[in-house]
Short mmCIF file of C-alpha atoms (C1' of nucleotides) in Angstrom, two decimals:
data_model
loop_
_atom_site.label_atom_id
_atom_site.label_comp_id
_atom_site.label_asym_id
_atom_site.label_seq_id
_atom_site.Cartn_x
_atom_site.Cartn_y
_atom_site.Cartn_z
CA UNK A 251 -0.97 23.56 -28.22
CA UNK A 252 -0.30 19.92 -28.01
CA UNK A 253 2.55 19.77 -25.22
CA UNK A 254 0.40 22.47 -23.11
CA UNK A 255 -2.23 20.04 -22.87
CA UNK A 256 -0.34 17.10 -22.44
CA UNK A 257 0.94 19.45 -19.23
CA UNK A 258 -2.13 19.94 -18.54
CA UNK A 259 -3.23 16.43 -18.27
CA UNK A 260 -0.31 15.51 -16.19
CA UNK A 261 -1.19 18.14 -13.79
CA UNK A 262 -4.48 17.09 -13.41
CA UNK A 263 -3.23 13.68 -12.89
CA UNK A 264 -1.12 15.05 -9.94
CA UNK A 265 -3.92 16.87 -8.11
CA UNK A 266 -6.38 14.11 -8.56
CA UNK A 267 -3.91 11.18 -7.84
CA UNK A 268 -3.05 12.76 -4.67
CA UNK A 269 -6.40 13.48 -3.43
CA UNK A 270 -7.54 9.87 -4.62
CA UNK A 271 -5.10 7.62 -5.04
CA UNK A 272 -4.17 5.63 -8.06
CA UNK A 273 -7.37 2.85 -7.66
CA UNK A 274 -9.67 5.66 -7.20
CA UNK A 275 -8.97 7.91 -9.57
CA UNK A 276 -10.31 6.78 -13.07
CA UNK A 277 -9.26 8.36 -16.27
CA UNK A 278 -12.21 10.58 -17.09
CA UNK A 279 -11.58 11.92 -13.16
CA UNK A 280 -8.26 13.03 -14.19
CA UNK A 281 -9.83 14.43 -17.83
CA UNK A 282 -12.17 16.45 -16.09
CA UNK A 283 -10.17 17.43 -13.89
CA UNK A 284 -7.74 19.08 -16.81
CA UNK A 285 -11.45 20.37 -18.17
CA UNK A 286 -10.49 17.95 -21.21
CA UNK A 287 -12.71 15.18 -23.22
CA UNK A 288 -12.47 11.80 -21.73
CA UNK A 289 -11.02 10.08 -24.75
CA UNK A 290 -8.45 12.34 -24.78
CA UNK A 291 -5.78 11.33 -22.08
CA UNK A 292 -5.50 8.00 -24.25
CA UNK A 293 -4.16 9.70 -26.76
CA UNK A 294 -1.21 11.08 -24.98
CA UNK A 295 -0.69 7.79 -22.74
CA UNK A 296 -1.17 4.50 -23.97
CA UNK A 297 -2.10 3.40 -20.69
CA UNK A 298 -2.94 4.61 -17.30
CA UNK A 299 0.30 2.93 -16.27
CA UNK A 300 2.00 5.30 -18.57
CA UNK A 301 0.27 8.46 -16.99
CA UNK A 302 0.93 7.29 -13.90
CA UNK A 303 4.90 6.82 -14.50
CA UNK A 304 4.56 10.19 -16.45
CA UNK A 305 3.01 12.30 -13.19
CA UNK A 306 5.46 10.77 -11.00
CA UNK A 307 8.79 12.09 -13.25
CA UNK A 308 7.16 15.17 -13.32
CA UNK A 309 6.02 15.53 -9.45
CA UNK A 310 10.04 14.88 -8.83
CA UNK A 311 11.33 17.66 -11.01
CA UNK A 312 10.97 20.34 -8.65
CA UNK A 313 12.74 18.45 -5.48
CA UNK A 314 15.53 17.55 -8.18
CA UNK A 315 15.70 21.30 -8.69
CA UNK A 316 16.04 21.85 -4.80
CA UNK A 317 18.83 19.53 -4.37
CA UNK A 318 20.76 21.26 -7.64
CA UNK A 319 20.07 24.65 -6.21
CA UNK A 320 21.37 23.30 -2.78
CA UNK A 321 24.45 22.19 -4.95
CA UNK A 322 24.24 18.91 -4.87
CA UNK A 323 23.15 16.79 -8.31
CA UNK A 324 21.31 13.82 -7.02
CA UNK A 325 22.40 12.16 -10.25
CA UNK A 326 26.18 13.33 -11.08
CA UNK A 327 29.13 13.52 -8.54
CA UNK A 328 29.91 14.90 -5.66
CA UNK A 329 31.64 18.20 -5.72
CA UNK A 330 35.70 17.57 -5.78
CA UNK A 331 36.05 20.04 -2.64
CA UNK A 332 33.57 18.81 -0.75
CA UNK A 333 33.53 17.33 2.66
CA UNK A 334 31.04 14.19 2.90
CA UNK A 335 30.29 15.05 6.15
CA UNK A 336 29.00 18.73 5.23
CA UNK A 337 27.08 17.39 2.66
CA UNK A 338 25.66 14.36 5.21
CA UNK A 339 24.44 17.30 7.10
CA UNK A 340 23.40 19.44 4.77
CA UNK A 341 20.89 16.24 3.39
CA UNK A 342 19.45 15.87 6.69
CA UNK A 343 18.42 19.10 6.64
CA UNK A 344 17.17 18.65 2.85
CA UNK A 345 15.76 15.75 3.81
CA UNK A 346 13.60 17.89 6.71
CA UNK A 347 12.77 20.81 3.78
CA UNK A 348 11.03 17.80 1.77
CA UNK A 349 8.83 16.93 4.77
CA UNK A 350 7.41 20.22 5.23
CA UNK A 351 6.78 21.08 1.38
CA UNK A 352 6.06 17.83 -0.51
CA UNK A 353 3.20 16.20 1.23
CA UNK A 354 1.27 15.66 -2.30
CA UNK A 355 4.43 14.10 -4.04
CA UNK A 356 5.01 11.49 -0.49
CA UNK A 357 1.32 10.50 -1.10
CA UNK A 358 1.97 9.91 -4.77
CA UNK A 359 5.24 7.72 -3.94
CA UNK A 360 3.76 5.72 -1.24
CA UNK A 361 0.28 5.36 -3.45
CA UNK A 362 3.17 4.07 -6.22
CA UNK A 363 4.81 1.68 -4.11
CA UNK A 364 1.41 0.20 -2.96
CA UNK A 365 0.75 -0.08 -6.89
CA UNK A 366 4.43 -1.36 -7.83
CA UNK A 367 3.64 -4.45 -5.21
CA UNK A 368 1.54 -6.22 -8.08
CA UNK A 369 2.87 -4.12 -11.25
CA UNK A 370 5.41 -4.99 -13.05
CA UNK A 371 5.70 -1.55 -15.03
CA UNK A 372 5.13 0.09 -11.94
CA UNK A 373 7.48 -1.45 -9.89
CA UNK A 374 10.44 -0.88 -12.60
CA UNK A 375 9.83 2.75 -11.88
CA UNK A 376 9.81 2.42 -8.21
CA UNK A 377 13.18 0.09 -8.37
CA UNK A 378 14.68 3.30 -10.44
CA UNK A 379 13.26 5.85 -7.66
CA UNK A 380 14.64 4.26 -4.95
CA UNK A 381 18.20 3.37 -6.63
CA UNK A 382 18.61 6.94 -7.63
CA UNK A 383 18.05 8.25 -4.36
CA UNK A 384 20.40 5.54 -2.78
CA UNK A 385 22.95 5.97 -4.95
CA UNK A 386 23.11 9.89 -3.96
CA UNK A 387 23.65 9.22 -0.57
CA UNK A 388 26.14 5.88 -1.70
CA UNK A 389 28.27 8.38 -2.86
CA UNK A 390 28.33 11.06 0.55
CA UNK A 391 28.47 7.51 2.72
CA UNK A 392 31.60 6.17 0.59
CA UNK A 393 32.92 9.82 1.44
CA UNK A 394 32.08 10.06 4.69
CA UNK A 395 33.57 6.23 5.71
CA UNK A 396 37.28 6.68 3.91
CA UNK A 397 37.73 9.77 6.62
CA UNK A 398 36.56 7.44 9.62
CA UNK A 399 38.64 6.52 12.41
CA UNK A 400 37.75 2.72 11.87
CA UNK A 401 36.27 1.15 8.87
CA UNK A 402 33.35 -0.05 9.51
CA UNK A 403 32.01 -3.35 8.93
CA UNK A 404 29.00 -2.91 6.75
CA UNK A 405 29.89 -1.71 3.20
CA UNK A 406 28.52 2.32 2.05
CA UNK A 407 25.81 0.75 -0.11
CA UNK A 408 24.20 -1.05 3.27
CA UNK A 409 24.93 2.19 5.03
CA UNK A 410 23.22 3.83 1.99
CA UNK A 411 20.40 1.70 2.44
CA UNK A 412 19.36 1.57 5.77
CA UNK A 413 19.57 5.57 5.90
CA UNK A 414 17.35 5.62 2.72
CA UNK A 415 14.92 3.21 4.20
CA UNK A 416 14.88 5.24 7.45
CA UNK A 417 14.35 8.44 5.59
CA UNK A 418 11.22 6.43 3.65
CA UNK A 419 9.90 4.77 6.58
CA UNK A 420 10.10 8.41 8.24
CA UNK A 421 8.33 10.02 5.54
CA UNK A 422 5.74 7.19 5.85
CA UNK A 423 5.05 7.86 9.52
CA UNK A 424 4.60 11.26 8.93
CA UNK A 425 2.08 10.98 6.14
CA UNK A 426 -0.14 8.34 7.77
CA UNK A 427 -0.20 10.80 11.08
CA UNK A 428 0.65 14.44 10.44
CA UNK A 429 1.10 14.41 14.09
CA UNK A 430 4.36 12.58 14.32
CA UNK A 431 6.92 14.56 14.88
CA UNK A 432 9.23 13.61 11.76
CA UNK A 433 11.80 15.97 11.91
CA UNK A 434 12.53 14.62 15.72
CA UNK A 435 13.18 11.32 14.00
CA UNK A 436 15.80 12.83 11.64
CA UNK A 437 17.12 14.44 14.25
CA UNK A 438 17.57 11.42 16.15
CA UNK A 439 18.62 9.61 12.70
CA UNK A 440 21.02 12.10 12.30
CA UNK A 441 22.86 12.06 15.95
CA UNK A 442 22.98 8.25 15.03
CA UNK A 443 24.70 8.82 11.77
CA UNK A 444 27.01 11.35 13.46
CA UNK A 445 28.21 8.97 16.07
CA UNK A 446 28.77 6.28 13.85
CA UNK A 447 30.96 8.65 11.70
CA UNK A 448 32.87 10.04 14.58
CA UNK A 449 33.16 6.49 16.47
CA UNK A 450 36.74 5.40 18.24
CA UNK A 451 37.62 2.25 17.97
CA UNK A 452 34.65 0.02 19.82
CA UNK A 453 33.67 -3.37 20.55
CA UNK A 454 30.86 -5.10 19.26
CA UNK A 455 30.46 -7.03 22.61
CA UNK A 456 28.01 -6.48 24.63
CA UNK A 457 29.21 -5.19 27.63
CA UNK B 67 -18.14 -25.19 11.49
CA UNK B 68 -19.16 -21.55 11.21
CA UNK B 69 -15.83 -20.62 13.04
CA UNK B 70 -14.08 -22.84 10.79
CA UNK B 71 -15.83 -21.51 7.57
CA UNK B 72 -14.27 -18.00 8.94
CA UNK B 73 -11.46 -19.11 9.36
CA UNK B 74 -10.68 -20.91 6.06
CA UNK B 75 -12.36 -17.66 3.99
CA UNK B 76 -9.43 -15.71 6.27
CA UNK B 77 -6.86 -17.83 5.45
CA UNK B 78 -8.21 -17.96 1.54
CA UNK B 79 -7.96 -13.91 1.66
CA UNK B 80 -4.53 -14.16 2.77
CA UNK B 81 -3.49 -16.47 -0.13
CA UNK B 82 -5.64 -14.20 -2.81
CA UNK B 83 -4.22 -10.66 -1.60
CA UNK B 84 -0.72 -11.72 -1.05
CA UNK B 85 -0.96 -13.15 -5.10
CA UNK B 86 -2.55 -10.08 -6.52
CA UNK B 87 -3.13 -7.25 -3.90
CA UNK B 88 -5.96 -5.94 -2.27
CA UNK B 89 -7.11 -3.97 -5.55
CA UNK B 90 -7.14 -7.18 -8.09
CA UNK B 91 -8.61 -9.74 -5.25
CA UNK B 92 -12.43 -9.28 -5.69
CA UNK B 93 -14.48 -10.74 -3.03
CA UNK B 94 -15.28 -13.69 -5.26
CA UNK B 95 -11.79 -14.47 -6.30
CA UNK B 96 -11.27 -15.02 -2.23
CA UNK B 97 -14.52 -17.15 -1.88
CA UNK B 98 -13.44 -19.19 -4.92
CA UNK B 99 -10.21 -19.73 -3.27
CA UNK B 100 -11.84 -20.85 -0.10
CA UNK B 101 -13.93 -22.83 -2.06
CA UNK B 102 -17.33 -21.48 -1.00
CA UNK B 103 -20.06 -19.61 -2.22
CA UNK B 104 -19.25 -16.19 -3.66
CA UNK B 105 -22.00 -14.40 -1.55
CA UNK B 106 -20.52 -16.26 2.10
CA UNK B 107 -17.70 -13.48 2.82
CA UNK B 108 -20.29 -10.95 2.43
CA UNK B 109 -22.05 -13.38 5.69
CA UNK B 110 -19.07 -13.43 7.70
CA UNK B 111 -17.44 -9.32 6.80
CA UNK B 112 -19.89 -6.61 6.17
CA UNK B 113 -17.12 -4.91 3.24
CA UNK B 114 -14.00 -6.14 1.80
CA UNK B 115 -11.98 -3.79 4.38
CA UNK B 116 -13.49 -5.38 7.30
CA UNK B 117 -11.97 -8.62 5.71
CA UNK B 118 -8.65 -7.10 4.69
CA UNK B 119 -8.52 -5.80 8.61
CA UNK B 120 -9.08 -9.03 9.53
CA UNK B 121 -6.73 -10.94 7.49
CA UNK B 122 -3.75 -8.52 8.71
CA UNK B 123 -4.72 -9.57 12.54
CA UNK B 124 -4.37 -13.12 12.00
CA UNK B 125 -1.09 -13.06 9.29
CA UNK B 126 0.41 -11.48 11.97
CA UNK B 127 -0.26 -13.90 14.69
CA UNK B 128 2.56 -16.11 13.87
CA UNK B 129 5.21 -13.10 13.93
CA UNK B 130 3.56 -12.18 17.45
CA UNK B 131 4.13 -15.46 18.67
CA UNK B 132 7.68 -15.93 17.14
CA UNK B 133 8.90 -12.80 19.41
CA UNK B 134 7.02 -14.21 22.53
CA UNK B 135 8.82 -17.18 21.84
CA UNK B 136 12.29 -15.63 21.50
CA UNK B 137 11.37 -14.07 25.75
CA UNK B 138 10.12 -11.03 24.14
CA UNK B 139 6.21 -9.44 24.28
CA UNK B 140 5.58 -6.50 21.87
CA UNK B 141 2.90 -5.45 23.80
CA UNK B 142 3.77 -6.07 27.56
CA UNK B 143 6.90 -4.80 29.55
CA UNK B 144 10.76 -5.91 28.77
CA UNK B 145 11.76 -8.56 31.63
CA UNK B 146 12.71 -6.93 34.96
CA UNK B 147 16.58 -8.22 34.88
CA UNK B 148 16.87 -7.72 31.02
CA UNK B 149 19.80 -5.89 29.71
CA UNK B 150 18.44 -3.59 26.72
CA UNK B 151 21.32 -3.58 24.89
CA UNK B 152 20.94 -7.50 24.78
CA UNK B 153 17.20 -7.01 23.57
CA UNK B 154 18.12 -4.73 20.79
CA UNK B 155 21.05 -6.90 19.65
CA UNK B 156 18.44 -9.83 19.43
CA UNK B 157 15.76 -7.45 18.09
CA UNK B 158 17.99 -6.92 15.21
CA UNK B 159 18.52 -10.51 14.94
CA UNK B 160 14.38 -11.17 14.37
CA UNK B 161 14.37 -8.91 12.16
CA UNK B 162 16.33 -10.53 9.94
CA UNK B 163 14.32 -13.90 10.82
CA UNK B 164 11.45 -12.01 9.99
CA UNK B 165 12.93 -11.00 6.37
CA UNK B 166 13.55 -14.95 5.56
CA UNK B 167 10.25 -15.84 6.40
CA UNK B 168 7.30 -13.64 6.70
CA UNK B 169 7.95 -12.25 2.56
CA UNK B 170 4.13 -12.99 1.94
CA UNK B 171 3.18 -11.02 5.41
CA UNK B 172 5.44 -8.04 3.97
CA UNK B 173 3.86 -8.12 1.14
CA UNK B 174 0.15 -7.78 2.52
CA UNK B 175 1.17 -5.15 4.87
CA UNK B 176 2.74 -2.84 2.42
CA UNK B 177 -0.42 -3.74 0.14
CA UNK B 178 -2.31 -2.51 2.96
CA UNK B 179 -0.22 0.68 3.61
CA UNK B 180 -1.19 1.52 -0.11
CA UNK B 181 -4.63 1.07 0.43
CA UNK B 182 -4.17 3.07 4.07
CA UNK B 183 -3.16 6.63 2.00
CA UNK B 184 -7.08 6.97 0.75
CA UNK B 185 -8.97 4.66 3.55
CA UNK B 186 -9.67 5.94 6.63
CA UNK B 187 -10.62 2.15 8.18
CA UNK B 188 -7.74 0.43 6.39
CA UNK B 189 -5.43 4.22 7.67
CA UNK B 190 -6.29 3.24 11.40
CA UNK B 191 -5.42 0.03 11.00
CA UNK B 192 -2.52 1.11 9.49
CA UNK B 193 -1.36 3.23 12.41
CA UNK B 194 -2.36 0.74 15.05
CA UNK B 195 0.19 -1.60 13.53
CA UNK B 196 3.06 1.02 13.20
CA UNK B 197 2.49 2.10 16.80
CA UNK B 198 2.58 -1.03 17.99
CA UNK B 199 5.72 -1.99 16.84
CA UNK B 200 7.43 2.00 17.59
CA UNK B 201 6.14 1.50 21.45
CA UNK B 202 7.71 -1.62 21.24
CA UNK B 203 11.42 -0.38 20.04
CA UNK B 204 10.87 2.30 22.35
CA UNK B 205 10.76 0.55 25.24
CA UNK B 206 13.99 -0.97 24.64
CA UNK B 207 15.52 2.46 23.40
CA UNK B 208 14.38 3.88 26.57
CA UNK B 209 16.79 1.41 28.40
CA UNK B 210 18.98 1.74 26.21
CA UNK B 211 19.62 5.42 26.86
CA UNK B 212 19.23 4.81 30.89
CA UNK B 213 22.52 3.00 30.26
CA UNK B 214 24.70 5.61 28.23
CA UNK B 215 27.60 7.79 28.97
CA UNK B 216 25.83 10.69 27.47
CA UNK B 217 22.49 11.61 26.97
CA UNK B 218 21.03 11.72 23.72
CA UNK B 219 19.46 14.83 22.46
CA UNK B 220 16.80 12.88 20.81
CA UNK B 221 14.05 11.03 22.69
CA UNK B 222 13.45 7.62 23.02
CA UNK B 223 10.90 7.97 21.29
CA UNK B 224 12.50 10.13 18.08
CA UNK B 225 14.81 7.33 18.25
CA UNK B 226 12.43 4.55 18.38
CA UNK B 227 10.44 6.19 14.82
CA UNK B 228 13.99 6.31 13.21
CA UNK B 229 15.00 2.83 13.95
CA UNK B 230 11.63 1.50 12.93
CA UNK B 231 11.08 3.57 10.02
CA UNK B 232 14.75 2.39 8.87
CA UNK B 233 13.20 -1.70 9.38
CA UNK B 234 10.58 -0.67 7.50
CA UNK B 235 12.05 0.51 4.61
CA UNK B 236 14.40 -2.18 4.62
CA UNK B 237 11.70 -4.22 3.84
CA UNK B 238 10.31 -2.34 1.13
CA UNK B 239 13.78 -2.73 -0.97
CA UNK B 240 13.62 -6.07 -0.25
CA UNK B 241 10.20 -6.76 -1.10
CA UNK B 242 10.77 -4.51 -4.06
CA UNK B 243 13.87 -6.45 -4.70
CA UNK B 244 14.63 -9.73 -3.93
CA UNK B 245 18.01 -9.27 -4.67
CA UNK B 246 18.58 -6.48 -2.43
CA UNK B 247 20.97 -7.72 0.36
CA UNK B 248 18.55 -6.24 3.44
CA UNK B 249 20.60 -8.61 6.22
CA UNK B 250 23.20 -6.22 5.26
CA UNK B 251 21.30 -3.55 5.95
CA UNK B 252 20.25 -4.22 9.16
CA UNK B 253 23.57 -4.67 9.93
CA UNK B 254 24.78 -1.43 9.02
CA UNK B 255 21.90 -0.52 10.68
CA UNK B 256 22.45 -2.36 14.01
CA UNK B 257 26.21 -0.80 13.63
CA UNK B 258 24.66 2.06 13.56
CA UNK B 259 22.54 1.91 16.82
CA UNK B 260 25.57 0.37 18.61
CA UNK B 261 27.87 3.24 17.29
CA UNK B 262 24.94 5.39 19.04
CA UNK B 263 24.43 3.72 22.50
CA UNK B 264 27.94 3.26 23.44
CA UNK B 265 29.73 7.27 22.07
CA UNK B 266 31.59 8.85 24.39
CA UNK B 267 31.27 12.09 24.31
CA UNK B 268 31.05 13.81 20.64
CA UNK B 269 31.11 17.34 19.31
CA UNK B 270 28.16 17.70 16.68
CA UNK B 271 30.24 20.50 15.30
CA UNK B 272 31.70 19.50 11.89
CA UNK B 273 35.07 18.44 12.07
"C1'" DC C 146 -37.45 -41.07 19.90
"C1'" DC C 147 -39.66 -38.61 16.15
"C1'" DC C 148 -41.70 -34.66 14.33
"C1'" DT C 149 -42.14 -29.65 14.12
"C1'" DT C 150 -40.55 -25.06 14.63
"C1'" DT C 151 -37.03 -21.88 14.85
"C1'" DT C 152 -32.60 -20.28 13.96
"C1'" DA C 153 -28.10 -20.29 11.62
"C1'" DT C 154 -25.55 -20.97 7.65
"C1'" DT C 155 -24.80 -21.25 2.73
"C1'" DT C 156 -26.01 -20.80 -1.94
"C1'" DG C 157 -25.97 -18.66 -6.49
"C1'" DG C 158 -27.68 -15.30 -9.06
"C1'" DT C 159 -28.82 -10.22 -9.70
"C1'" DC C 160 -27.85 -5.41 -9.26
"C1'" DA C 161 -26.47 -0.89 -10.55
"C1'" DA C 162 -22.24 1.28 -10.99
"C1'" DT C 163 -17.76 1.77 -12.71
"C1'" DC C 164 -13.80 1.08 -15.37
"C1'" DA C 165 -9.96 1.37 -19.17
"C1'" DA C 166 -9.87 1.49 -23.63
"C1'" DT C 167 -11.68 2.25 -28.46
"C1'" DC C 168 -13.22 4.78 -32.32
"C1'" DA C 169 -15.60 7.38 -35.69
"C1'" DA C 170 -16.61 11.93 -36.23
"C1'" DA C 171 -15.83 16.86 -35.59
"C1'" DC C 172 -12.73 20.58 -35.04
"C1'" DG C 173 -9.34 24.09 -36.23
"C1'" DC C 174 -5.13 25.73 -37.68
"C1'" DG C 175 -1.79 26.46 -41.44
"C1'" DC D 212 -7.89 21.04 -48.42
"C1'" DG D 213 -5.16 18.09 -44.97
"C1'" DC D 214 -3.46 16.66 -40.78
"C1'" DG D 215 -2.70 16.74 -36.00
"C1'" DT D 216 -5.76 17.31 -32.21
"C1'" DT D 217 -9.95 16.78 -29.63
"C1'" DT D 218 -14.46 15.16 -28.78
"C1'" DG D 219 -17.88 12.23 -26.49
"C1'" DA D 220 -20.45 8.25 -26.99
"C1'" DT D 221 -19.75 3.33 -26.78
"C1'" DT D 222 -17.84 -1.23 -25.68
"C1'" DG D 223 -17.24 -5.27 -23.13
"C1'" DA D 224 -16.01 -6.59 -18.87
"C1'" DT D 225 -15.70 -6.42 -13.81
"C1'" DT D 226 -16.78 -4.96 -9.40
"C1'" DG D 227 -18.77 -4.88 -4.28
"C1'" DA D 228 -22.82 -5.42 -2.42
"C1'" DC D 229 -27.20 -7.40 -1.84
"C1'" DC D 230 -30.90 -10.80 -1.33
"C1'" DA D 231 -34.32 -14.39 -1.66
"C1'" DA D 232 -34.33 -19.02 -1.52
"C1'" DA D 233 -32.23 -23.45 -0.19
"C1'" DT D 234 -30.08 -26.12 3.20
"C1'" DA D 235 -28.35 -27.50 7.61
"C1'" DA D 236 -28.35 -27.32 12.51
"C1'" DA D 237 -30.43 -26.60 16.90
"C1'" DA D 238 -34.28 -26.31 19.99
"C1'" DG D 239 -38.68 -27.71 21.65
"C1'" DG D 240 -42.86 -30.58 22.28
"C1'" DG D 241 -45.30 -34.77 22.65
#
DNA sequence: CCCTTTTATTTGGTCAATCAATCAAACGCG
DNA sequence: CGCGTTTGATTGATTGACCAAATAAAAGGG
């Protein structure tokens, strides 16, 4: 049963990672953990680099399956019929879901982009993390600007970027206080969004 | 010069942690770099967090002073006869300042959210420098809401973690990226805000 | 002013603990 | 038997913390 236990290992990985973080979680943790011999997570990853970039692919599979069962494909196109500004909504609301159910998977990202700061392997897989994710909402931004009253100055990928960093630096709030009200903060992230889609014509003097 | 010796091991730390991050600097590598003895920091800081903590007080001292200088305290009130809308416009405009020149502070302070996720000193440290930045934007979102022609549903203060989460992962693509274009982020995001503070009236229902 | 005592600072080495990675040997299934 | 899998002890290196001794600075006394 080689792929079970290479499962196995990567699940183990997952708890422990979360509960420890990458620096304090050594590799015979994570092999007892999986109730395996020490040795043996080598043999499956190289490196702990490796396991690490391994756990994370497989911590995201089941939000990728929420967004496809949501119908939207973080990776492929939009739908033909569908209107950007539905699906804006509708990813707010996704985006609110994620909060509530993947606590463990926020602490491995966040623990990741700590690592990725001084890691070169690491930080390849963070770059592809976050430019998947921006891409997806890319796509629903360039939708959502072509039916705006006014075109607005910044292009859809800075749009796509400041809402993905808000989303992130939301996320971050909420995991270093489970206190703060997150979903108040997409809320408010939203109305912002909402107005800027739905704008007249406005200056950008100060009154 | 004990106070200098402090100092100097400080501003050593700050060199050492921005190169490699707080989990490759070892308390020797920061003496070496300060050119003292590799017991001394162990004299001056009990543990290595007490000397991270430290080192994130005084990197930031500069940025603290660069906003008093631009009329603006992070801690203390907004000016009597200031026009919010003017403050956020120039917030904005920091922010950008801050991206050109503060890379090695961004750097430590993400390095120290990482560490933050699995330590509760570095963790309230961490939150003490989140909050008080948020109370900060809030104060100005507060005014800025005073002066609309329709209340928000959010609160100022929902609207304060979005905007500051959004800065904050700006940063983090930039840091991540150096190509990433974050001025035109915070552009998109400032067209944002603006689109927000000055909406007439708007039907959240979807078009 | 010099000498002594006390206190503060600095040194450099030691400590036990921990780590990622290696490897030879054992296992077990076909 | 043979080969992919698994074991568990070992390696060499590094770590944060600690400490006794050395040095410098300050205080006190004659």
């Amino acid at each position: 049963m080689p792929d079970q236990t290479k499962e196995r290992i990567v699940d183990a990985a997952y708890r422990a990672l979360v509960k420890q973080g990458y620096h304090e979680t050594s590799m015979k943790d994570i092999a007892a953990e999986a109730g395996v011999a020490p040795g043996l997570a080598h043999y499956y990853f190289e490196t702990k680099e490796d396991l690490l970039v391994a756990t994370i692919e497989r911590a995201c599979q089941p939000v990728m399956e929420a967004w496809r069962q949501a119908g939207m494909n973080l990776t492929g196109p939009l739908p033909e019929d569908a209107d950007p500004m539905v699906v804006a909504r509708m990813g707010f609301e996704l985006a609110k879901e994620e909060l509530r159910t993947y606590r463990g998977l926020f602490l491995l990202t966040f623990d990741m982009f700590g690592v990725g700061l001084h890691n070169p392997k690491i930080a390849a897989a963070v770059r592809a993390f976050i430019d998947e994710r921006r891409a997806f909402i890319a796509r629903i931004t360039q939708g959502v600007i072509a039916g705006m009253n006014e075109a607005p100055i910044a292009s859809a990928d800075a749009i796509a970027a400041a809402l993905w960093g808000s989303l992130h630096g939301i996320y971050l709030q909420k995991v270093m206080n489970p206190d703060f009200d997150a979903e108040a903060a997409i809320d408010a992230l939203s109305e912002m969004a909402i107005a800027f889609a739905t704008r007249p014509r406005v200056s950008l003097e100060v009154r």
